[in-house]
Short mmCIF file of C-alpha atoms in Angstrom, two decimals:
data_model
loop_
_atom_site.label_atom_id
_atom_site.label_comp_id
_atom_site.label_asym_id
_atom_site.label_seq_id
_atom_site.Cartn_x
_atom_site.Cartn_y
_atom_site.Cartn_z
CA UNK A 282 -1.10 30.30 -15.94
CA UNK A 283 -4.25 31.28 -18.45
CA UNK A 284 -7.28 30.45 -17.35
CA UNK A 285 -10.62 30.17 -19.43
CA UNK A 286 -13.67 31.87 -18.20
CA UNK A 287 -16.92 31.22 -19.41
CA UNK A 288 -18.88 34.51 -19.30
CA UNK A 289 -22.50 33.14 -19.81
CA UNK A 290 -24.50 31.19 -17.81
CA UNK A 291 -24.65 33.08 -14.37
CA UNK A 292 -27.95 34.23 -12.98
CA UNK A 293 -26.25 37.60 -12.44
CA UNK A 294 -24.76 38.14 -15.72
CA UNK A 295 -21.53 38.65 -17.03
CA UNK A 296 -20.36 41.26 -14.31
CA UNK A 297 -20.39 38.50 -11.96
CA UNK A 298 -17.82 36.12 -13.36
CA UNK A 299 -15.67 39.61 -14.31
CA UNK A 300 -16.04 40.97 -10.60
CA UNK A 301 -15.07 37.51 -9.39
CA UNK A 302 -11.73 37.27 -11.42
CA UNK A 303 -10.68 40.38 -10.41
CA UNK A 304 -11.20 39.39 -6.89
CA UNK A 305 -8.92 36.13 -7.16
CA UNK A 306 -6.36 37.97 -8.81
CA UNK A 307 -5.91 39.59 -5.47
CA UNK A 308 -4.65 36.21 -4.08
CA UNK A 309 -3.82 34.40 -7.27
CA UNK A 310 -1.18 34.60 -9.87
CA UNK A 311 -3.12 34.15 -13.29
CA UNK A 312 -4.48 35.64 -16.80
CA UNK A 313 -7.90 35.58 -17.08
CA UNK A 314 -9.30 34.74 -20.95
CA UNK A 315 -13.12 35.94 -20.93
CA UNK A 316 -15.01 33.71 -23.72
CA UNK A 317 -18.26 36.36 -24.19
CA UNK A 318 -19.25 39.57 -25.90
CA UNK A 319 -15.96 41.54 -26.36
CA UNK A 320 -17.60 45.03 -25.92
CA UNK A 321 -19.55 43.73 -22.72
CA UNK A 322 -16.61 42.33 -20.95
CA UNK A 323 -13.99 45.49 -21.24
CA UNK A 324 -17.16 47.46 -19.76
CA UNK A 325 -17.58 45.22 -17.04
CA UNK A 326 -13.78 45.09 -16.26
CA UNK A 327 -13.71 48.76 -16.71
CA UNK A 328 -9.59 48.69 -16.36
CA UNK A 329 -9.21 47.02 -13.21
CA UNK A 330 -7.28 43.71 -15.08
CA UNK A 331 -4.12 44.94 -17.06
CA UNK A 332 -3.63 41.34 -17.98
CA UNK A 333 -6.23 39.71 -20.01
CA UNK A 334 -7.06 37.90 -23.30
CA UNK A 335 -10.47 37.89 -24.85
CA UNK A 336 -12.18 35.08 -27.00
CA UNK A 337 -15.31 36.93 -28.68
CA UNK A 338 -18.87 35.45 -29.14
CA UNK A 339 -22.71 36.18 -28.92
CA UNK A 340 -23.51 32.59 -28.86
CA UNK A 341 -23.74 30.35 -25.92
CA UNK A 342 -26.11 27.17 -24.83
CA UNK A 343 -28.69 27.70 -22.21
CA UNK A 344 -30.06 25.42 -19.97
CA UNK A 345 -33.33 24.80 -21.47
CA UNK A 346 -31.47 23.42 -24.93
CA UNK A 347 -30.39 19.54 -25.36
CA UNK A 348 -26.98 20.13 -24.41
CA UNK A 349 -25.92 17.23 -26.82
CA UNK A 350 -27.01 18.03 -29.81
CA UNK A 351 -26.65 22.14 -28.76
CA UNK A 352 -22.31 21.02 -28.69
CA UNK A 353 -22.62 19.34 -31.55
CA UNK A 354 -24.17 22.42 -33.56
CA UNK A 355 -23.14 25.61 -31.86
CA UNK A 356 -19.82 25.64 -32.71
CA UNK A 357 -19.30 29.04 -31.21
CA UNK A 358 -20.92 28.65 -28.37
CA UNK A 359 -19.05 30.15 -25.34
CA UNK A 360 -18.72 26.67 -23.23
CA UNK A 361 -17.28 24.76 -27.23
CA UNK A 362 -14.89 27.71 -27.59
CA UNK A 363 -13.59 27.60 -24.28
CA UNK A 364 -12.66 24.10 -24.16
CA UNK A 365 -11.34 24.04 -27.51
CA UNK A 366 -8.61 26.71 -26.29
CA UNK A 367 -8.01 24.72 -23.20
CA UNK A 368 -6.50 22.08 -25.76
CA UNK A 369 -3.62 24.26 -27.36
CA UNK A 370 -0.58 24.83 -25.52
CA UNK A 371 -0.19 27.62 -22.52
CA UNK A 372 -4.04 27.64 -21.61
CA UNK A 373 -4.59 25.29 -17.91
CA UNK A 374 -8.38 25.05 -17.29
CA UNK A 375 -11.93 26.56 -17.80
CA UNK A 376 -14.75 27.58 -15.56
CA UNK A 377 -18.02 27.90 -16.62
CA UNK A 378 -21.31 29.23 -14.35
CA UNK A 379 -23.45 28.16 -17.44
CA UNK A 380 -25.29 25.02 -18.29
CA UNK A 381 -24.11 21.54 -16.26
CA UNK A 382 -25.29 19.94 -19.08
CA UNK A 383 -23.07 21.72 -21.63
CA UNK A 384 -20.24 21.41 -19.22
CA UNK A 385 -20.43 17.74 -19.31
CA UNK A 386 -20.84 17.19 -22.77
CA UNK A 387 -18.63 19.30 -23.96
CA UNK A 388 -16.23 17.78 -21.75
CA UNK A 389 -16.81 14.42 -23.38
CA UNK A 390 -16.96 15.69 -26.54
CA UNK A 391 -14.29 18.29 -27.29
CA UNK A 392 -12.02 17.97 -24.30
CA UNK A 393 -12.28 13.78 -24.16
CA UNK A 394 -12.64 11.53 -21.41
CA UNK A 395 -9.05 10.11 -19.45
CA UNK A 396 -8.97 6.79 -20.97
CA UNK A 397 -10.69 3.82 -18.93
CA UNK A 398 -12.99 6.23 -17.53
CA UNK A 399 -16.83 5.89 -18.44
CA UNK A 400 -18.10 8.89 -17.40
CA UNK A 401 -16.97 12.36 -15.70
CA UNK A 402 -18.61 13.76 -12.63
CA UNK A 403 -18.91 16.46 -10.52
CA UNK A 404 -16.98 16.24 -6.94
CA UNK A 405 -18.92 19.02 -4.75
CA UNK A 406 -17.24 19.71 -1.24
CA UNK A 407 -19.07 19.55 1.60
CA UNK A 408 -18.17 21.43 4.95
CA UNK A 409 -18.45 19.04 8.07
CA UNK A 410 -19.24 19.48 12.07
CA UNK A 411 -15.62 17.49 12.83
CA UNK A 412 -13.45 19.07 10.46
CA UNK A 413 -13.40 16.23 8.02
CA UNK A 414 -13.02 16.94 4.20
CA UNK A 415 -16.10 15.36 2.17
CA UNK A 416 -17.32 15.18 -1.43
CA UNK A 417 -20.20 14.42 -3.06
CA UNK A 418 -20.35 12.68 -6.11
CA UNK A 419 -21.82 12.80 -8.63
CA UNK A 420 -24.16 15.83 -8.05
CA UNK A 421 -25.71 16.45 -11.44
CA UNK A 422 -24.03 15.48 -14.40
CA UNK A 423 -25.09 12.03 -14.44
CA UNK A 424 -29.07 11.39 -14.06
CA UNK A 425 -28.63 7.30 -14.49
CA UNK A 426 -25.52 5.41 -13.30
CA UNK A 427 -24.25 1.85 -13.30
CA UNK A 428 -22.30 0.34 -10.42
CA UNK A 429 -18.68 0.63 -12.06
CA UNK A 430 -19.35 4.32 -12.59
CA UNK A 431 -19.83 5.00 -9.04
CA UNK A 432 -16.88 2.56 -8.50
CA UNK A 433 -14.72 4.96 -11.24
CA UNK A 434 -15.90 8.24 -9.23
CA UNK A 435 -14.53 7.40 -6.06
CA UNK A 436 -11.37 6.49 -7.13
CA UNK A 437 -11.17 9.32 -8.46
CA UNK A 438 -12.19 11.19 -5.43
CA UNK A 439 -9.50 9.21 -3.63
CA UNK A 440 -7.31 10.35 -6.04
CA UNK A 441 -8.44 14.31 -6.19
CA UNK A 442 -8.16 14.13 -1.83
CA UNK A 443 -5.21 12.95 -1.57
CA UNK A 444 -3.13 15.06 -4.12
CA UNK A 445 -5.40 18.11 -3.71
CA UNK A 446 -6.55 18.24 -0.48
CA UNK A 447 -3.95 16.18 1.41
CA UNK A 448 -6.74 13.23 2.48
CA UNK A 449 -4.36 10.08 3.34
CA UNK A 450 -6.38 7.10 2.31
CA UNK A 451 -9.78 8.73 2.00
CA UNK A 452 -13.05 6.95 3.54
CA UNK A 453 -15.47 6.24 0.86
CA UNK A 454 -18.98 5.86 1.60
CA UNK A 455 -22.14 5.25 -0.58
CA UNK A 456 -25.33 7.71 -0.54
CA UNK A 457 -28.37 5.15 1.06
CA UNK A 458 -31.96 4.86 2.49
CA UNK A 459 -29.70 2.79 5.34
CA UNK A 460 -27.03 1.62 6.44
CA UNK A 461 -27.60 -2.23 6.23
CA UNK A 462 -26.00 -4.15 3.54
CA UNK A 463 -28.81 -5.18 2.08
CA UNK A 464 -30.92 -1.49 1.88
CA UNK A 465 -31.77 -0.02 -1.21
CA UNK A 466 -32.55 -0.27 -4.74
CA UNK A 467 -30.73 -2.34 -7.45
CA UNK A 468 -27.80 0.29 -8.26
CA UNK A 469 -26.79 1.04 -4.16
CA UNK A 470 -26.64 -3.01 -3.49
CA UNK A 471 -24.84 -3.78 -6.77
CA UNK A 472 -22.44 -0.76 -5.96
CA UNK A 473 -22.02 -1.93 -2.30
CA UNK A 474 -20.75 -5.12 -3.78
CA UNK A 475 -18.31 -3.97 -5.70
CA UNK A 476 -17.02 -0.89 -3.78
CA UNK A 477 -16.99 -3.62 -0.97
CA UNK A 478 -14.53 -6.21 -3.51
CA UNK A 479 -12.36 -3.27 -4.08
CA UNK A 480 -9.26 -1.71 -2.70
CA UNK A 481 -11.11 2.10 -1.82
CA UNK A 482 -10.93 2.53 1.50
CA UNK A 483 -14.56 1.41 1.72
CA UNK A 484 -16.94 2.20 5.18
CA UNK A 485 -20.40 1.25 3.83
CA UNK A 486 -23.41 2.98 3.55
CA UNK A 487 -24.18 6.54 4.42
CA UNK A 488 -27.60 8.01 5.28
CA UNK A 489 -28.43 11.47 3.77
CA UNK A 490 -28.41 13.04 7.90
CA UNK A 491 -24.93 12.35 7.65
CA UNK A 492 -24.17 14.68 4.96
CA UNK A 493 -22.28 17.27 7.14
CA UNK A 494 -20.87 14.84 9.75
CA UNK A 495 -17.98 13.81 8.23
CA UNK A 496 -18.48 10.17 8.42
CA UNK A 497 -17.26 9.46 5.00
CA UNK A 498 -14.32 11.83 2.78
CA UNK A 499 -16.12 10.77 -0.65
CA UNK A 500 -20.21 9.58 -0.56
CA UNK A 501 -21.01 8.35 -3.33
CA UNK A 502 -24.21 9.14 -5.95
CA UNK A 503 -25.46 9.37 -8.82
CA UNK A 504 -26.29 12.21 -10.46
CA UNK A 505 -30.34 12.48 -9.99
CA UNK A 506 -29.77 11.26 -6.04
CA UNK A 507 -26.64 14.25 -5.37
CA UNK A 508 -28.12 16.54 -6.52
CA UNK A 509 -31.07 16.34 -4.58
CA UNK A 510 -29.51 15.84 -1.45
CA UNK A 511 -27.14 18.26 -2.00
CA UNK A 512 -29.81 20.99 -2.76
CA UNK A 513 -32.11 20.00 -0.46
CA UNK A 514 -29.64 20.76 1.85
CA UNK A 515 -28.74 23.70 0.83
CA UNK A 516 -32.24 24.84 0.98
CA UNK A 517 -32.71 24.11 4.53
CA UNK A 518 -29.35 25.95 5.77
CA UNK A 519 -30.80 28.89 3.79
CA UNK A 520 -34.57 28.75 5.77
CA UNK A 521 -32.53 28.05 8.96
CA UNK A 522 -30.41 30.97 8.46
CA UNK A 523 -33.36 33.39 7.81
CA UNK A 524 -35.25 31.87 10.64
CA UNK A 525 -31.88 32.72 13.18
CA UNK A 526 -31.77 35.83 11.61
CA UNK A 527 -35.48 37.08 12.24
CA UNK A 528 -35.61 35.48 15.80
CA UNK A 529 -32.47 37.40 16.66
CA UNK A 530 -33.82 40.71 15.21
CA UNK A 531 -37.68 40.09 16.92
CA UNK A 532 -36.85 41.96 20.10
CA UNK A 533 -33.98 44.34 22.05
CA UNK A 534 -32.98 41.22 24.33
CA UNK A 535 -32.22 38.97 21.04
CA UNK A 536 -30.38 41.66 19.40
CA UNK A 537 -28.34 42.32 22.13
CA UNK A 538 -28.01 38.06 22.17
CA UNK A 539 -26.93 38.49 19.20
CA UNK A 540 -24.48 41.19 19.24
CA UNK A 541 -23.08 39.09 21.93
CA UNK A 542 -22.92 35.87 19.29
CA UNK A 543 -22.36 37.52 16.32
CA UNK A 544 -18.55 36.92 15.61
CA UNK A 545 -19.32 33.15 16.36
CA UNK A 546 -22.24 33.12 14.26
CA UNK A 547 -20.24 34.10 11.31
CA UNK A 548 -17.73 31.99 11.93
CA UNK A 549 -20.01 29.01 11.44
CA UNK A 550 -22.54 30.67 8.72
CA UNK A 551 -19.41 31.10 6.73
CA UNK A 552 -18.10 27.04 7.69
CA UNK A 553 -21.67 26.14 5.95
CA UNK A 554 -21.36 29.12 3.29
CA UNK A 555 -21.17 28.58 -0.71
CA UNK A 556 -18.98 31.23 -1.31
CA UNK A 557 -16.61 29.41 0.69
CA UNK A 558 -16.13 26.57 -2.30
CA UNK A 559 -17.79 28.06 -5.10
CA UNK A 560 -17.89 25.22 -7.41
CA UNK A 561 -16.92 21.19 -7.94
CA UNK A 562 -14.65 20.12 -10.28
CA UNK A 563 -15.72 17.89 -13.34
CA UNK A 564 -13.28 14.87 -12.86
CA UNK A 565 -12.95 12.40 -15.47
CA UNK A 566 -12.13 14.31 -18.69
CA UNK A 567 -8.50 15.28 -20.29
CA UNK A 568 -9.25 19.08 -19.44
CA UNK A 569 -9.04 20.66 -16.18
CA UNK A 570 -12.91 22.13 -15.60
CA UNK A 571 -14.70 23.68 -12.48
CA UNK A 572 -18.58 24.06 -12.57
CA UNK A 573 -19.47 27.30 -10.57
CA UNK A 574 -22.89 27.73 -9.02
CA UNK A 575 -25.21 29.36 -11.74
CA UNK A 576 -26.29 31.35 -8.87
CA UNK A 577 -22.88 32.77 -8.11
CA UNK A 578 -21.87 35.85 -6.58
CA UNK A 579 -18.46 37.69 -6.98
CA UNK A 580 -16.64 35.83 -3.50
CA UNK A 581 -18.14 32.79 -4.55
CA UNK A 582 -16.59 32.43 -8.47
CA UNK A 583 -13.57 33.39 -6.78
CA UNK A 584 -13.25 30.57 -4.65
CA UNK A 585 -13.63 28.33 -7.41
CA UNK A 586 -10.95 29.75 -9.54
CA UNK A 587 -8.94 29.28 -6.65
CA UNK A 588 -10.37 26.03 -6.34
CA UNK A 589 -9.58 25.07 -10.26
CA UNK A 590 -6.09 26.28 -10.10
CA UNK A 591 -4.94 24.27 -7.18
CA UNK A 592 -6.48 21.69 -8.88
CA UNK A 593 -4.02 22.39 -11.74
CA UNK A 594 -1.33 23.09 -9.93
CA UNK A 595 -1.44 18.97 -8.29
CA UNK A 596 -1.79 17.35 -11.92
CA UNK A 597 -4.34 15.67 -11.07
CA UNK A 598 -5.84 14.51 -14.31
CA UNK A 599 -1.97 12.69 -15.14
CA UNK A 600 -2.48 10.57 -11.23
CA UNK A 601 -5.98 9.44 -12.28
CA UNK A 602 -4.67 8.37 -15.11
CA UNK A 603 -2.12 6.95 -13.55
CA UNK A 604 -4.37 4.97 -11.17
CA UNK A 605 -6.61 3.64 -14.03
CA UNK A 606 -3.72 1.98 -15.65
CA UNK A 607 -2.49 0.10 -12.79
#
């Protein structure tokens, strides 16, 4: 199995994305092809990969360009190169750190959308207080949505849970200000409707509290709504972990507290953890694609190339078609 990593776009750098391949090929069976600056990625890998292929470029598309009109022109950009190699034979999927924009676009414009699907989204897993597997979608790609798209991404969340993560007809909620029928603006009540007339698994509406409680397996957003709630939350499990961590280092009776709790403590700072997923793959399009968190460390791009090759490995992209047709 090849797969195609995007070397641009992480706040770290390129070392990042090489450190974190050579940490899943610990636990995964793959070849890694680097799309970057050839010179800059044998110095970063420094001969700990005997396996490897190398696509070379100094060009790539940054989050401040238009990342329409940047696919359209930038024809060796590092995100347009890597998804044109994921079309030819014996290459499986891409991850990129870079640009969500980019990502997206070039996903509907080089790689193609499955047919019957509008638009592609991102599916970001969420960990839960009962154990329950949840996603979030959309969380960024798409700013404005219409009811059928939010219709389209949870069937394909139903589809990605229960051939990737083993779900058995997954509970699909929608992202709201309440959980009446009748709260919210014009796109949550139109969507209720229609999620409601369909065969999903449907529960209702889902308050943004419930985010970690496992009350729904796919919640439903779009992209300007996710991505706030995801990141808000986020943000708060970050302030709450530095605010543990100074109360348990204020005095000798917390730190010996917290010597006490510190294997369970990990245990559930790693449950809530990024590193842990790493990334969300971008469902809808004929190419199998993972965003990883621009922000990325080594563990964390890891995970998601662990994360985009069991994707892969469940041909996942053939069922949704599959599903769409019937």
């Amino acid at each position: 199995m090849k797969i195609i990593i995007d070397t641009y776009g992480a706040d770290e750098g390129l070392k990042v994305t090489i450190d974190g391949a050579v940490e899943a090929l610990k636990s995964r069976d793959f070849i890694p092809v680097f799309v970057g600056n050839e010179r800059e990625i044998k110095l970063a890998i420094a001969g700990r990969i005997d396996n490897y292929e190398i696509i070379h470029t100094d060009e790539y598309i940054s989050n401040d360009e238009d990342p329409v009109r940047a696919i359209r022109r930038k024809k060796d950009a590092s995100i347009v190169l890597a998804y044109e190699k994921s079309k030819e034979d014996g290459y499986d999927g891409l991850i990129s750190a870079g640009s969500t924009g980019a990502l997206l676009s070039g996903g509907l414009f080089v790689a193609g959308r499955i047919e019957g699907i509008k638009r592609a989204c991102l599916a970001a897993s969420l960990p839960s207080t009962n154990g329950e597997i949840t996603l979030l979608m959309d969380t960024g790609a798409n700013m404005d949505c219409k009811p059928e798209m939010l219709y389209e991404f949870g069937l394909m969340g139903k589809v990605f849970l229960e051939n990737v993560m083993g779900v058995n007809n997954p509970k699909i909620g929608l992202l709201n200000v309440g959980v009446e029928e009748h709260k919210g603006n014009k796109l949550t009540k139109e969507t209720y409707g229609l999620l409601n007339e369909s065969n999903l698994n449907f529960i209702g509406n889902v308050e943004a509290r419930d985010l970690f409680t496992g009350k729904a397996n796919v919640l439903l957003a779009d992209g300007f709504d996710g991505n706030i709630a995801l990141k808000t939350a986020e943000g708060v499990l970050k302030v709450f972990g530095r605010e543990l961590k100074d109360v348990i280092y204020s005095s000798t009776k917390t730190k010996i507290a917290g010597g006490l709790l510190k294997n369970d403590l990990k245990k559930v700072v790693s449950k809530y953890s990024t590193d842990s997923v790493g990334g969300a793959p971008l469902l809808g399009v004929k190419s199998y694609v993972y965003k990883a968190h621009g922000n990325t460390n080594a563990a964390a791009f890891a995970s998601a190339i662990s994360g985009l090759i069991d994707y892969i490995n469940m041909d996942v992209i053939t069922k949704i078609e599959g599903e769409i047709n019937d």
